[in-house]
Structures are given as structure tokens and as C-alpha cells.
Tab-separated table of C-alpha atoms and ligand atoms in Angstrom:
chain	number	residue	atom	x	y	z
A	286	UNK	CA	-10.974	14.317	4.384
A	287	UNK	CA	-8.468	13.444	7.409
A	288	UNK	CA	-8.724	9.578	8.240
A	289	UNK	CA	-6.726	7.386	10.771
A	290	UNK	CA	-6.761	3.939	10.294
A	291	UNK	CA	-5.775	1.661	12.979
A	292	UNK	CA	-3.986	-1.232	12.397
A	293	UNK	CA	-0.425	-1.952	11.495
A	294	UNK	CA	-0.304	-4.909	9.556
A	295	UNK	CA	0.144	-5.251	5.394
A	296	UNK	CA	-3.901	-5.195	5.557
A	297	UNK	CA	-3.760	-1.625	7.250
A	298	UNK	CA	-0.791	-1.158	4.580
A	299	UNK	CA	-2.748	-2.116	1.725
A	300	UNK	CA	-5.632	0.215	2.845
A	301	UNK	CA	-3.386	3.196	3.305
A	302	UNK	CA	-1.841	2.945	-0.183
A	303	UNK	CA	-5.085	3.018	-1.401
A	304	UNK	CA	-6.598	5.918	0.757
A	305	UNK	CA	-3.272	7.847	0.168
A	306	UNK	CA	-3.822	7.767	-3.816
A	307	UNK	CA	-7.403	9.047	-3.234
A	308	UNK	CA	-7.569	12.945	-3.953
A	309	UNK	CA	-10.225	13.531	-1.082
A	310	UNK	CA	-7.980	12.580	1.510
A	311	UNK	CA	-6.381	15.834	2.669
A	312	UNK	CA	-4.168	13.935	5.967
A	313	UNK	CA	-3.349	10.257	6.069
A	314	UNK	CA	-2.699	8.906	9.834
A	315	UNK	CA	-2.369	5.253	11.321
A	316	UNK	CA	-1.687	3.874	14.361
A	317	UNK	CA	0.366	2.109	15.043
A	318	UNK	CA	1.498	1.188	11.919
A	319	UNK	CA	4.552	-0.180	10.459
A	320	UNK	CA	7.831	1.366	8.726
A	321	UNK	CA	6.111	0.732	4.891
A	322	UNK	CA	3.183	2.475	6.544
A	323	UNK	CA	5.275	5.234	7.784
A	324	UNK	CA	5.762	6.228	3.984
A	325	UNK	CA	2.634	7.465	2.978
A	326	UNK	CA	0.858	8.072	6.437
A	327	UNK	CA	1.871	9.794	9.663
A	328	UNK	CA	1.856	7.082	11.917
A	329	UNK	CA	0.870	7.140	15.548
A	330	UNK	CA	2.097	5.138	19.160
A	331	UNK	CA	-1.422	4.007	19.913
A	332	UNK	CA	-2.799	0.855	21.999
A	333	UNK	CA	-5.097	0.055	19.715
A	334	UNK	CA	-7.122	-2.129	21.856
A	335	UNK	CA	-7.776	0.909	23.843
A	336	UNK	CA	-11.162	2.945	22.577
A	337	UNK	CA	-10.463	5.829	24.974
A	338	UNK	CA	-6.596	6.161	23.199
A	339	UNK	CA	-8.156	6.129	19.533
A	340	UNK	CA	-10.711	8.301	20.332
A	341	UNK	CA	-8.296	10.657	22.153
A	342	UNK	CA	-5.954	10.462	19.011
A	343	UNK	CA	-8.948	10.590	16.357
A	344	UNK	CA	-10.187	14.034	18.149
A	345	UNK	CA	-6.843	15.382	18.639
A	346	UNK	CA	-6.459	14.871	14.866
A	347	UNK	CA	-9.436	16.482	13.767
A	348	UNK	CA	-10.278	13.082	12.006
A	349	UNK	CA	-13.363	12.887	10.153
A	350	UNK	CA	-13.197	8.913	9.220
A	351	UNK	CA	-11.664	6.419	11.273
A	352	UNK	CA	-11.181	3.224	9.568
A	353	UNK	CA	-10.454	0.043	12.019
A	354	UNK	CA	-8.449	-2.658	10.730
A	355	UNK	CA	-8.347	-5.273	12.568
A	356	UNK	CA	-10.722	-8.069	14.300
A	357	UNK	CA	-9.251	-7.556	18.105
A	358	UNK	CA	-9.845	-3.814	18.314
A	359	UNK	CA	-13.501	-3.944	16.858
A	360	UNK	CA	-14.394	-6.907	18.953
A	361	UNK	CA	-13.151	-4.734	22.258
A	362	UNK	CA	-15.360	-2.118	21.375
A	363	UNK	CA	-13.282	0.797	20.052
A	364	UNK	CA	-15.172	1.446	16.762
A	365	UNK	CA	-18.132	2.014	19.850
A	366	UNK	CA	-15.966	4.319	21.492
A	367	UNK	CA	-15.287	6.707	18.587
A	368	UNK	CA	-18.750	6.321	17.540
A	369	UNK	CA	-20.080	7.577	20.863
A	370	UNK	CA	-17.742	10.638	20.411
A	371	UNK	CA	-19.476	11.822	16.849
A	372	UNK	CA	-16.428	10.706	14.529
A	373	UNK	CA	-17.588	8.279	11.898
A	374	UNK	CA	-15.764	5.310	11.762
A	375	UNK	CA	-15.809	2.567	9.633
A	376	UNK	CA	-15.898	-0.849	11.296
A	377	UNK	CA	-18.679	-3.016	13.121
A	378	UNK	CA	-20.138	-2.483	17.044
A	379	UNK	CA	-18.373	-4.931	19.322
A	380	UNK	CA	-21.344	-6.661	19.553
A	381	UNK	CA	-22.067	-6.764	15.672
A	382	UNK	CA	-18.411	-7.990	15.510
A	383	UNK	CA	-19.162	-10.692	17.420
A	384	UNK	CA	-20.271	-12.426	14.113
A	385	UNK	CA	-16.484	-12.695	14.011
A	386	UNK	CA	-15.584	-13.107	17.466
A	387	UNK	CA	-17.615	-16.042	18.605
A	388	UNK	CA	-18.365	-19.196	15.570
A	389	UNK	CA	-21.438	-20.239	18.513
A	390	UNK	CA	-22.944	-16.759	17.575
A	391	UNK	CA	-22.524	-17.036	13.766
A	392	UNK	CA	-23.973	-19.849	13.728
A	393	UNK	CA	-26.914	-18.469	15.585
A	394	UNK	CA	-27.354	-15.848	13.550
A	395	UNK	CA	-26.942	-17.971	9.977
A	396	UNK	CA	-29.583	-20.076	11.399
A	397	UNK	CA	-32.032	-17.101	11.920
A	398	UNK	CA	-31.310	-15.774	8.431
A	399	UNK	CA	-31.673	-18.638	6.621
A	400	UNK	CA	-27.662	-18.762	5.074
A	401	UNK	CA	-26.217	-21.785	4.337
A	402	UNK	CA	-23.614	-23.026	6.289
A	403	UNK	CA	-21.834	-26.569	7.765
A	404	UNK	CA	-24.170	-28.306	10.144
A	405	UNK	CA	-22.733	-28.290	13.499
A	406	UNK	CA	-22.750	-28.801	17.322
A	407	UNK	CA	-21.234	-26.416	20.382
A	408	UNK	CA	-19.102	-28.223	22.575
A	409	UNK	CA	-17.866	-27.805	25.827
A	410	UNK	CA	-16.815	-31.501	27.627
A	411	UNK	CA	-14.573	-33.805	26.175
A	412	UNK	CA	-17.889	-36.130	26.306
A	413	UNK	CA	-19.987	-33.652	23.726
A	414	UNK	CA	-17.406	-33.077	21.698
A	415	UNK	CA	-16.083	-37.136	21.050
A	416	UNK	CA	-20.307	-37.518	20.330
A	417	UNK	CA	-20.401	-34.620	17.544
A	418	UNK	CA	-16.590	-35.967	16.076
A	419	UNK	CA	-18.023	-39.527	16.131
A	420	UNK	CA	-22.078	-37.831	14.529
A	421	UNK	CA	-20.381	-35.966	11.480
A	422	UNK	CA	-17.218	-38.656	10.879
A	423	UNK	CA	-13.780	-37.852	9.619
A	424	UNK	CA	-12.554	-35.540	8.332
A	425	UNK	CA	-12.963	-33.419	11.088
A	426	UNK	CA	-13.136	-29.952	11.482
A	427	UNK	CA	-13.046	-28.350	15.225
A	428	UNK	CA	-13.018	-24.556	15.631
A	429	UNK	CA	-11.963	-22.650	18.787
A	430	UNK	CA	-14.791	-20.650	19.375
A	431	UNK	CA	-12.917	-17.210	20.154
A	432	UNK	CA	-10.733	-15.057	17.976
A	433	UNK	CA	-7.514	-17.156	16.764
A	434	UNK	CA	-6.408	-15.007	14.374
A	435	UNK	CA	-7.208	-18.095	11.522
A	436	UNK	CA	-5.094	-20.545	13.843
A	437	UNK	CA	-8.104	-21.380	16.084
A	438	UNK	CA	-9.497	-24.211	13.519
A	439	UNK	CA	-8.163	-27.814	13.246
A	440	UNK	CA	-9.566	-29.898	10.246
A	441	UNK	CA	-7.580	-33.495	10.306
A	442	UNK	CA	-8.884	-36.896	10.074
A	443	UNK	CA	-6.916	-37.769	13.251
A	444	UNK	CA	-9.604	-38.733	15.966
A	445	UNK	CA	-7.074	-38.216	18.635
A	446	UNK	CA	-5.955	-34.613	17.342
A	447	UNK	CA	-9.098	-33.876	16.623
A	448	UNK	CA	-10.131	-34.402	20.327
A	449	UNK	CA	-6.839	-32.588	21.787
A	450	UNK	CA	-7.808	-29.315	19.964
A	451	UNK	CA	-11.203	-29.565	21.748
A	452	UNK	CA	-9.704	-30.602	24.898
A	453	UNK	CA	-7.499	-26.976	25.050
A	454	UNK	CA	-10.228	-24.616	24.165
A	455	UNK	CA	-12.642	-23.874	26.563
A	456	UNK	CA	-15.611	-24.165	23.872
A	457	UNK	CA	-15.328	-25.236	20.096
A	458	UNK	CA	-18.008	-25.401	17.323
A	459	UNK	CA	-17.514	-28.869	15.555
A	460	UNK	CA	-18.706	-29.430	12.018
A	461	UNK	CA	-19.092	-30.917	9.315
A	462	UNK	CA	-16.487	-31.020	6.755
A	463	UNK	CA	-16.884	-28.822	3.697
A	464	UNK	CA	-15.529	-29.734	0.843
A	465	UNK	CA	-14.766	-27.637	-2.593
A	466	UNK	CA	-13.092	-24.521	-3.611
A	467	UNK	CA	-13.147	-22.065	-1.521
A	468	UNK	CA	-13.774	-18.156	-1.977
A	469	UNK	CA	-13.246	-14.997	-0.289
A	470	UNK	CA	-16.166	-12.523	-0.704
A	471	UNK	CA	-15.669	-9.153	0.891
A	472	UNK	CA	-19.180	-6.726	0.857
A	473	UNK	CA	-19.528	-2.878	2.495
A	474	UNK	CA	-21.837	-2.317	4.509
A	475	UNK	CA	-23.985	0.448	6.150
A	476	UNK	CA	-25.973	-2.079	8.233
A	477	UNK	CA	-28.995	-1.962	5.151
A	478	UNK	CA	-26.996	-1.823	2.008
A	479	UNK	CA	-24.623	-4.069	1.296
A	480	UNK	CA	-21.964	-3.687	-2.093
A	481	UNK	CA	-20.059	-6.484	-2.606
A	482	UNK	CA	-16.394	-6.386	-3.760
A	483	UNK	CA	-14.730	-8.625	-6.331
A	484	UNK	CA	-14.037	-11.907	-4.457
A	485	UNK	CA	-11.085	-13.241	-3.787
A	486	UNK	CA	-8.894	-16.856	-3.021
A	487	UNK	CA	-6.688	-17.402	-0.250
A	488	UNK	CA	-4.047	-19.734	0.184
A	489	UNK	CA	-4.352	-20.821	4.088
A	490	UNK	CA	-1.632	-23.245	4.484
A	491	UNK	CA	1.955	-22.930	5.516
A	492	UNK	CA	3.453	-25.046	2.808
A	493	UNK	CA	2.983	-25.354	-1.486
A	494	UNK	CA	0.161	-27.808	-2.454
A	495	UNK	CA	-2.134	-26.598	1.009
A	496	UNK	CA	0.615	-28.797	2.952
A	497	UNK	CA	1.591	-27.561	6.516
A	498	UNK	CA	-0.182	-25.990	9.090
A	499	UNK	CA	-3.081	-23.197	9.191
A	500	UNK	CA	-1.696	-19.661	9.155
A	501	UNK	CA	-2.999	-16.009	8.989
A	502	UNK	CA	-2.881	-16.454	5.160
A	503	UNK	CA	0.076	-16.330	2.540
A	504	UNK	CA	-0.896	-14.866	-0.383
A	505	UNK	CA	-4.084	-13.935	-2.456
A	506	UNK	CA	-5.261	-13.582	-5.781
A	507	UNK	CA	-8.170	-11.719	-7.982
A	508	UNK	CA	-10.112	-12.618	-10.219
A	509	UNK	CA	-10.794	-16.409	-9.917
A	510	UNK	CA	-11.557	-17.510	-13.659
A	511	UNK	CA	-13.316	-20.574	-12.238
A	512	UNK	CA	-15.409	-18.871	-10.433
A	513	UNK	CA	-19.285	-19.866	-11.621
A	514	UNK	CA	-21.049	-17.138	-13.543
A	515	UNK	CA	-23.472	-14.577	-11.088
A	516	UNK	CA	-21.583	-16.144	-8.193
A	517	UNK	CA	-21.247	-12.502	-6.334
A	518	UNK	CA	-25.134	-12.175	-7.347
A	519	UNK	CA	-25.914	-15.449	-5.599
A	520	UNK	CA	-23.623	-14.808	-2.630
A	521	UNK	CA	-25.313	-11.203	-2.607
A	522	UNK	CA	-29.045	-12.591	-2.389
A	523	UNK	CA	-28.518	-15.613	-0.309
A	524	UNK	CA	-25.377	-14.759	2.260
A	525	UNK	CA	-24.847	-10.960	2.468
A	526	UNK	CA	-27.900	-9.648	2.016
A	527	UNK	CA	-29.935	-11.807	4.658
A	528	UNK	CA	-27.169	-11.832	7.201
A	529	UNK	CA	-26.959	-7.861	7.103
A	530	UNK	CA	-30.835	-7.911	7.786
A	531	UNK	CA	-30.864	-10.667	10.527
A	532	UNK	CA	-28.578	-8.003	12.586
A	533	UNK	CA	-30.434	-4.967	12.039
A	534	UNK	CA	-33.557	-7.241	12.881
A	535	UNK	CA	-31.717	-8.382	16.000
A	536	UNK	CA	-30.977	-4.579	16.911
A	537	UNK	CA	-27.381	-5.267	16.507
A	538	UNK	CA	-26.692	-3.336	13.039
A	539	UNK	CA	-23.672	-4.344	11.564
A	540	UNK	CA	-21.574	-1.727	9.467
A	541	UNK	CA	-18.248	-1.936	8.273
A	542	UNK	CA	-17.035	-4.909	6.571
A	543	UNK	CA	-18.691	-8.289	6.017
A	544	UNK	CA	-16.291	-11.027	5.104
A	545	UNK	CA	-17.792	-14.531	3.866
A	546	UNK	CA	-15.435	-17.249	3.783
A	547	UNK	CA	-17.014	-19.319	1.045
A	548	UNK	CA	-16.948	-23.310	0.014
A	549	UNK	CA	-18.331	-24.354	-2.958
A	550	UNK	CA	-18.970	-27.501	-2.125
A	551	UNK	CA	-20.774	-30.258	-4.419
A	552	UNK	CA	-24.116	-29.269	-2.668
A	553	UNK	CA	-23.996	-25.978	-3.190
A	554	UNK	CA	-22.131	-22.608	-1.666
A	555	UNK	CA	-22.176	-22.647	2.185
A	556	UNK	CA	-20.759	-20.165	4.739
A	557	UNK	CA	-17.146	-21.367	6.112
A	558	UNK	CA	-16.784	-18.634	8.446
A	559	UNK	CA	-17.727	-14.746	8.672
A	560	UNK	CA	-15.099	-12.177	9.420
A	561	UNK	CA	-16.362	-8.758	10.710
A	562	UNK	CA	-13.083	-6.801	8.789
A	563	UNK	CA	-10.858	-6.504	5.392
A	564	UNK	CA	-9.194	-10.173	4.854
A	565	UNK	CA	-5.639	-10.346	4.929
A	566	UNK	CA	-4.551	-10.798	2.164
A	567	UNK	CA	-7.240	-10.836	0.318
A	568	UNK	CA	-7.303	-7.265	0.925
A	569	UNK	CA	-3.932	-6.641	-0.974
A	570	UNK	CA	-5.616	-7.985	-4.105
A	571	UNK	CA	-9.096	-6.730	-3.949
A	572	UNK	CA	-7.957	-3.199	-3.524
A	573	UNK	CA	-5.200	-3.551	-6.021
A	574	UNK	CA	-8.061	-3.851	-8.415
A	575	UNK	CA	-10.348	-0.855	-6.927
A	576	UNK	CA	-10.300	2.162	-9.242
A	577	UNK	CA	-13.197	3.726	-7.149
A	578	UNK	CA	-11.095	5.721	-4.740
A	579	UNK	CA	-11.798	4.200	-0.864
A	580	UNK	CA	-12.585	7.239	0.988
A	581	UNK	CA	-15.443	7.988	0.094
A	582	UNK	CA	-16.917	4.034	-0.191
A	583	UNK	CA	-15.941	3.902	3.430
A	584	UNK	CA	-17.367	7.110	4.626
A	585	UNK	CA	-21.147	5.987	2.946
A	586	UNK	CA	-20.709	2.868	4.758
A	587	UNK	CA	-20.198	4.858	8.405
A	588	UNK	CA	-22.129	7.118	7.286
A	589	UNK	CA	-25.492	5.115	6.422
A	590	UNK	CA	-25.116	6.578	2.609
A	591	UNK	CA	-23.930	3.653	0.191
A	592	UNK	CA	-27.351	3.451	-1.318
A	593	UNK	CA	-26.020	6.886	-2.733
A	594	UNK	CA	-22.955	5.658	-4.234
A	595	UNK	CA	-21.855	5.436	-7.612
A	596	UNK	CA	-21.403	1.523	-8.714
A	597	UNK	CA	-17.915	0.711	-7.996
A	598	UNK	CA	-15.227	0.636	-11.163
A	599	UNK	CA	-12.891	-2.265	-11.170
A	600	UNK	CA	-9.782	-2.760	-13.134
A	601	UNK	CA	-10.185	-5.540	-15.697
A	602	UNK	CA	-6.774	-6.977	-15.031
A	603	UNK	CA	-5.735	-9.267	-11.613
A	604	UNK	CA	-3.982	-8.537	-9.070
A	605	UNK	CA	-1.078	-11.783	-6.900
A	606	UNK	CA	-0.386	-11.298	-3.449
A	607	UNK	CA	2.665	-13.495	-2.023
A	608	UNK	CA	3.576	-13.439	1.718
A	609	UNK	CA	6.835	-13.545	3.095
A	610	UNK	CA	7.139	-14.933	6.262
A	611	UNK	CA	9.654	-15.103	9.065
A	612	UNK	CA	11.438	-18.512	9.315
A	613	UNK	CA	9.827	-20.583	12.126
A	614	UNK	CA	5.967	-19.031	10.970
A	615	UNK	CA	3.480	-19.805	12.464
A	616	UNK	CA	4.733	-21.683	15.165
A	617	UNK	CA	7.677	-19.687	16.315
A	618	UNK	CA	8.770	-16.581	14.126
A	619	UNK	CA	11.752	-15.538	14.724
A	620	UNK	CA	12.061	-11.385	14.493
A	621	UNK	CA	14.510	-8.707	14.468
A	622	UNK	CA	16.447	-9.618	10.969
A	623	UNK	CA	17.350	-6.689	8.485
A	624	UNK	CA	15.444	-6.964	5.614
A	625	UNK	CA	17.288	-5.999	2.095
A	626	UNK	CA	15.867	-5.155	-1.795
A	627	UNK	CA	13.110	-3.369	-0.414
A	628	UNK	CA	13.672	-0.567	-3.102
A	629	UNK	CA	14.632	-2.728	-5.873
A	630	UNK	CA	11.454	-4.999	-5.468
A	631	UNK	CA	8.947	-2.223	-6.319
A	632	UNK	CA	8.695	-1.700	-9.656
A	633	UNK	CA	8.668	1.830	-11.544
A	634	UNK	CA	5.399	1.614	-13.221
A	635	UNK	CA	4.167	0.599	-9.587
A	636	UNK	CA	2.528	-2.971	-11.268
A	637	UNK	CA	4.867	-4.199	-7.806
A	638	UNK	CA	4.867	-3.079	-4.489
A	639	UNK	CA	5.718	-4.443	-1.103
A	640	UNK	CA	2.898	-4.077	1.630
A	641	UNK	CA	4.057	-4.359	4.904
A	642	UNK	CA	3.351	-6.746	7.630
A	643	UNK	CA	5.510	-7.314	10.215
A	644	UNK	CA	8.214	-4.333	10.092
A	645	UNK	CA	9.757	-1.340	12.003
A	646	UNK	CA	12.168	0.784	11.207
A	647	UNK	CA	15.460	0.074	13.738
A	648	UNK	CA	16.385	3.964	13.216
A	649	UNK	CA	19.287	3.763	11.418
A	650	UNK	CA	18.053	3.448	8.280
A	651	UNK	CA	17.194	0.047	8.112
A	652	UNK	CA	13.970	-2.194	8.150
A	653	UNK	CA	13.643	-5.467	10.321
A	654	UNK	CA	11.329	-8.224	10.429
A	655	UNK	CA	9.070	-7.841	13.607
A	656	UNK	CA	5.670	-10.833	13.175
A	657	UNK	CA	5.623	-13.898	12.207
A	658	UNK	CA	4.293	-12.726	8.002
A	659	UNK	CA	6.618	-10.136	7.598
A	660	UNK	CA	5.791	-8.630	3.763
A	661	UNK	CA	2.810	-9.011	1.416
A	662	UNK	CA	4.202	-8.408	-2.462
A	663	UNK	CA	1.575	-7.420	-4.656
A	664	UNK	CA	1.170	-7.168	-8.141
A	665	UNK	CA	-1.039	-6.235	-11.211
A	666	UNK	CA	-1.246	-7.344	-14.570
A	667	UNK	CA	-3.032	-8.143	-17.920
A	668	UNK	CA	-4.079	-11.385	-16.174
A	669	UNK	CA	-3.160	-13.561	-13.350
A	670	UNK	CA	-0.337	-15.282	-15.196
A	671	UNK	CA	1.500	-11.715	-16.059
A	672	UNK	CA	0.510	-10.712	-12.201
A	673	UNK	CA	1.739	-13.897	-10.566
A	674	UNK	CA	5.149	-13.270	-12.339
A	675	UNK	CA	5.602	-9.843	-11.419
A	676	UNK	CA	5.089	-11.223	-8.114
A	677	UNK	CA	7.447	-13.504	-7.674
A	678	UNK	CA	10.010	-11.381	-9.687
A	679	UNK	CA	9.860	-8.676	-6.578
A	680	UNK	CA	9.805	-11.882	-4.522
A	681	UNK	CA	13.210	-12.698	-5.474
A	682	UNK	CA	14.705	-9.256	-5.136
A	683	UNK	CA	13.885	-9.218	-1.030
A	684	UNK	CA	16.272	-10.801	1.443
A	685	UNK	CA	15.813	-11.879	4.686
A	686	UNK	CA	17.043	-15.082	6.629
A	687	UNK	CA	15.169	-18.036	6.986
A	688	UNK	CA	12.212	-16.648	5.793
A	689	UNK	CA	9.671	-18.754	3.871
A	690	UNK	CA	7.135	-18.117	1.305
A	691	UNK	CA	5.024	-20.439	-1.447
A	692	UNK	CA	5.924	-20.690	-4.687
A	693	UNK	CA	2.226	-22.148	-5.652
A	694	UNK	CA	0.228	-18.430	-5.008
A	695	UNK	CA	-2.542	-18.026	-8.292
A	696	UNK	CA	-0.620	-20.993	-9.610
A	697	UNK	CA	-3.272	-23.498	-10.885
A	698	UNK	CA	-5.794	-20.250	-11.703
A	699	UNK	CA	-3.369	-18.900	-14.150
A	700	UNK	CA	-2.931	-21.907	-15.944
B	77	LIG	P1	-12.189	-20.237	9.791
B	77	LIG	O1	-10.937	-19.951	10.626
B	77	LIG	O2	-13.064	-21.058	10.204
B	77	LIG	O3	-11.927	-19.832	8.708
B	77	LIG	O4	-10.968	-21.534	9.076
B	77	LIG	C1	-9.904	-21.712	8.674
B	77	LIG	C2	-9.578	-22.551	7.379
B	77	LIG	O5	-10.203	-24.253	8.008
B	77	LIG	C3	-11.042	-22.432	6.166
B	77	LIG	O6	-10.199	-21.776	5.165
B	77	LIG	C4	-10.926	-23.709	5.556
B	77	LIG	O7	-9.628	-23.750	4.985
B	77	LIG	C5	-10.711	-24.753	6.536
B	77	LIG	N1	-12.155	-24.858	7.128
B	77	LIG	C6	-12.958	-24.196	8.552
B	77	LIG	N2	-14.151	-25.036	7.822
B	77	LIG	C7	-13.948	-26.045	7.392
B	77	LIG	C8	-15.169	-27.379	7.063
B	77	LIG	N3	-16.185	-27.332	7.820
B	77	LIG	N4	-14.841	-28.020	6.586
B	77	LIG	C9	-13.295	-28.286	5.807
B	77	LIG	N5	-12.803	-27.426	5.953
B	77	LIG	C10	-13.151	-26.367	6.750
């Protein structure tokens, strides 16, 4: 199978790494890719938001499967363009991707499907926002309605800050605060059959102890030894399957990756958000544990044949990923600095490896930082403690001026 992956972050590097290890994959391409992806796939400079460009590239390569990684191309209709050309594509239509692209749409679908989520109001004026904030009380949760790369949400007990965020967005969703630990559960679907993956937890705040600003994600681990028994089956029955069924009923079937961000609250499991693609950095740890070759699974989603797939096989062990971010991330990341120690950070036995997020080759053999999140250092082990130790050992071998990373990824869960 010739496969083309769209995107250029650590999620796409993780996807490409798994695809490159799948014996069914004869050619692997990625656009636009990054310096790390270029080591396992042929990279192509393409505007990933341009459906015509992506489709033309897929046609030229004879791609038999196109995998769209990030949300922006999905919302821009790139999967629709590829599908219209008759090429199997992993990723939802623009209409279905609104599940991520509009928080208000997601709330509407959840209401129709009877899926448990936070009570909420959609507000477009300061007066409406003020009323909604006072209806729920602190801590306040204010979400930009549109795509914001995981950074459009403000959770604060400061009413003025909450109001200011509402004022800075055109349309916001204001909702009740959900207590309890968060879980990311991914499912692969073809619009009818839903195949849940293993749960993971990510770390959204920039600093240790969940302090500092929200980010795209600073690390993740899987499995979750503390999660209640039957969590996956329960979420499949109460969240994932009803949502997929509701979207199909509305005439906007969702195929691709359905990501449920969940809060396990004192009053039961609630959906915090849906995403329409693999989560970054959770993908790095979930794929690290997946034993079933990836291409066949994604192809079955793209061709509506998931019901014929054998049950997925998983590594019994654990995986941890630690994100190395640039100085100034998330507000104003510094880019263009050389990264050293990349080869030293890879273990000979393949248990620790470096996935590239924002990097580029300088043409002289050096790799430079080129984004806020620069690397996602991933390791596997018999348990979380071992995976953690390996990941942090590799992190310690990498040098990038001013770089930051959290020291407490998977710490509590490993104890
Ligand atoms: P989102 O972009 O919706 O995933 O929100 C980003 C982060 O904000 C989530 O991972 C949570 O940590 C936090 N968050 C979002 N909604 C709520 C809520 N209703 N209650 C508490 N925290 C929330």
C-alpha cells in the first residue's frame, strides 16, 4: 500500500513511524513533514490546507491511502477533496469535522445523542457572557467557539479574566466546571463501526504541577492504572457509539479518528470536548503500544470495512512521552536554534526514540527548532516507571538553548 500522510508534527511523525514498520506499506510519503519524518518517509512541500494540491500530490504518487493528521486541513475540506477524487482517505469530511471545529455544534450533537457533557451556554455579547458566568459561578470555563489549537479555553476563578476572554472571541461557549481527572479516549470509526483504542492522559499546562498556561500538550502516558474497570466499554456505549450514530443520522457520517476528551467527575463521566483527529501528544503513546499493523486499520476506516477487522492487539506494557518545547512557548516561542544529541537520545533497542514536532533541517546536517513544541521524546517499558525513566534519560541527552519540559509527566500514575 502506498500511503500519504498530511501534516508535520510529532503526531504525524508517530503515524509515519508506525506506518513505516507495517510490512503492508510499500511507499510512505508525508506532506509537508519535518526533519524527523524525512528519515522514515519521502517528504513533499505542499500547502496542507489546499485540497487541490493535496489531491494532486496523492494522484501523482498513486497513493492508495491518504491520512490527514491535523484538524485544520480537515475543517478546510481536504479529506473531501481527496475522497472526491476516489482515493481512500482517513479523516472526516469538513461537515463532520465541525464536531471539533465548532464547540457549539459539538454541544448540539451531544444533546441529540444524549451524551453526558457540561451544561453550557453559547454567548455572542458581553451581557450574555456575564449572565452565563454568574449562572455557573467560579471556576469559570470560557471556550472560543472556533479552532484554537487547544489554546482557546480559559479556566479561571477571576471573573474579569473570564469576561475579557469572552470579549476577545466572536462567539464563546461558557460552561459548568467539571472536576475530576481527565482521560483521552480515541476511537477509529468508518461512520458505523466504532473501534476504541487504549486510553491515555495528557498534560495540558505548561509547568509542573499543572501550573502555567494551557498548551497544545506537554506530555502523555498510557495505560492509566488508576482508571476504573470497564471505562473503555462504558465510554464506547455512552459516548462514542451514540455520537457516531447521531452524526450518521444527521446525514454527516463521521469517519476517521474520534477523540473524546473526558472528565471522570464525581457525578460520572462527562465529555469535555471532541476532536476529529488523533490527539497530540497522546497519539505518541497510544501508537507506541499498538501491535496491530496500522495501515490496515486506517484503510478499513477509509473504506467502510472496520467490521471485518480482527480485534486490535496491544502491548501489555506502558508508554510515556515528554514534550520538549521552545523557550517562550506557548506565548512567543523562539525558533531557529540548533538541536544537539538527537542520535544519543535514541536507545539501541528501540525502547526510547525521538519524534519531531517543530523541526527543520538546515541543509548542513543540523536540525533546527521550528515551532513551539519541538520534540516529543517517547519511551516504552514494562510499566510506567520504566517507560518514564527511559523517556527522561533520553530527554537529558538532548540540548536546545532555552528549551523547557515538564518533569512530572506520568509521575503520579507511576507511583
Ligand atoms: P478543551 O480545548 O475543550 O479540551 O479544553 C482544554 C482544557 O481546559 C481541558 O483539557 C481541561 O483541562 C480544561 N477544561 C475544558 N473544559 C472544562 C470544564 N468544563 N471544566 C473544567 N476544565 C475544563
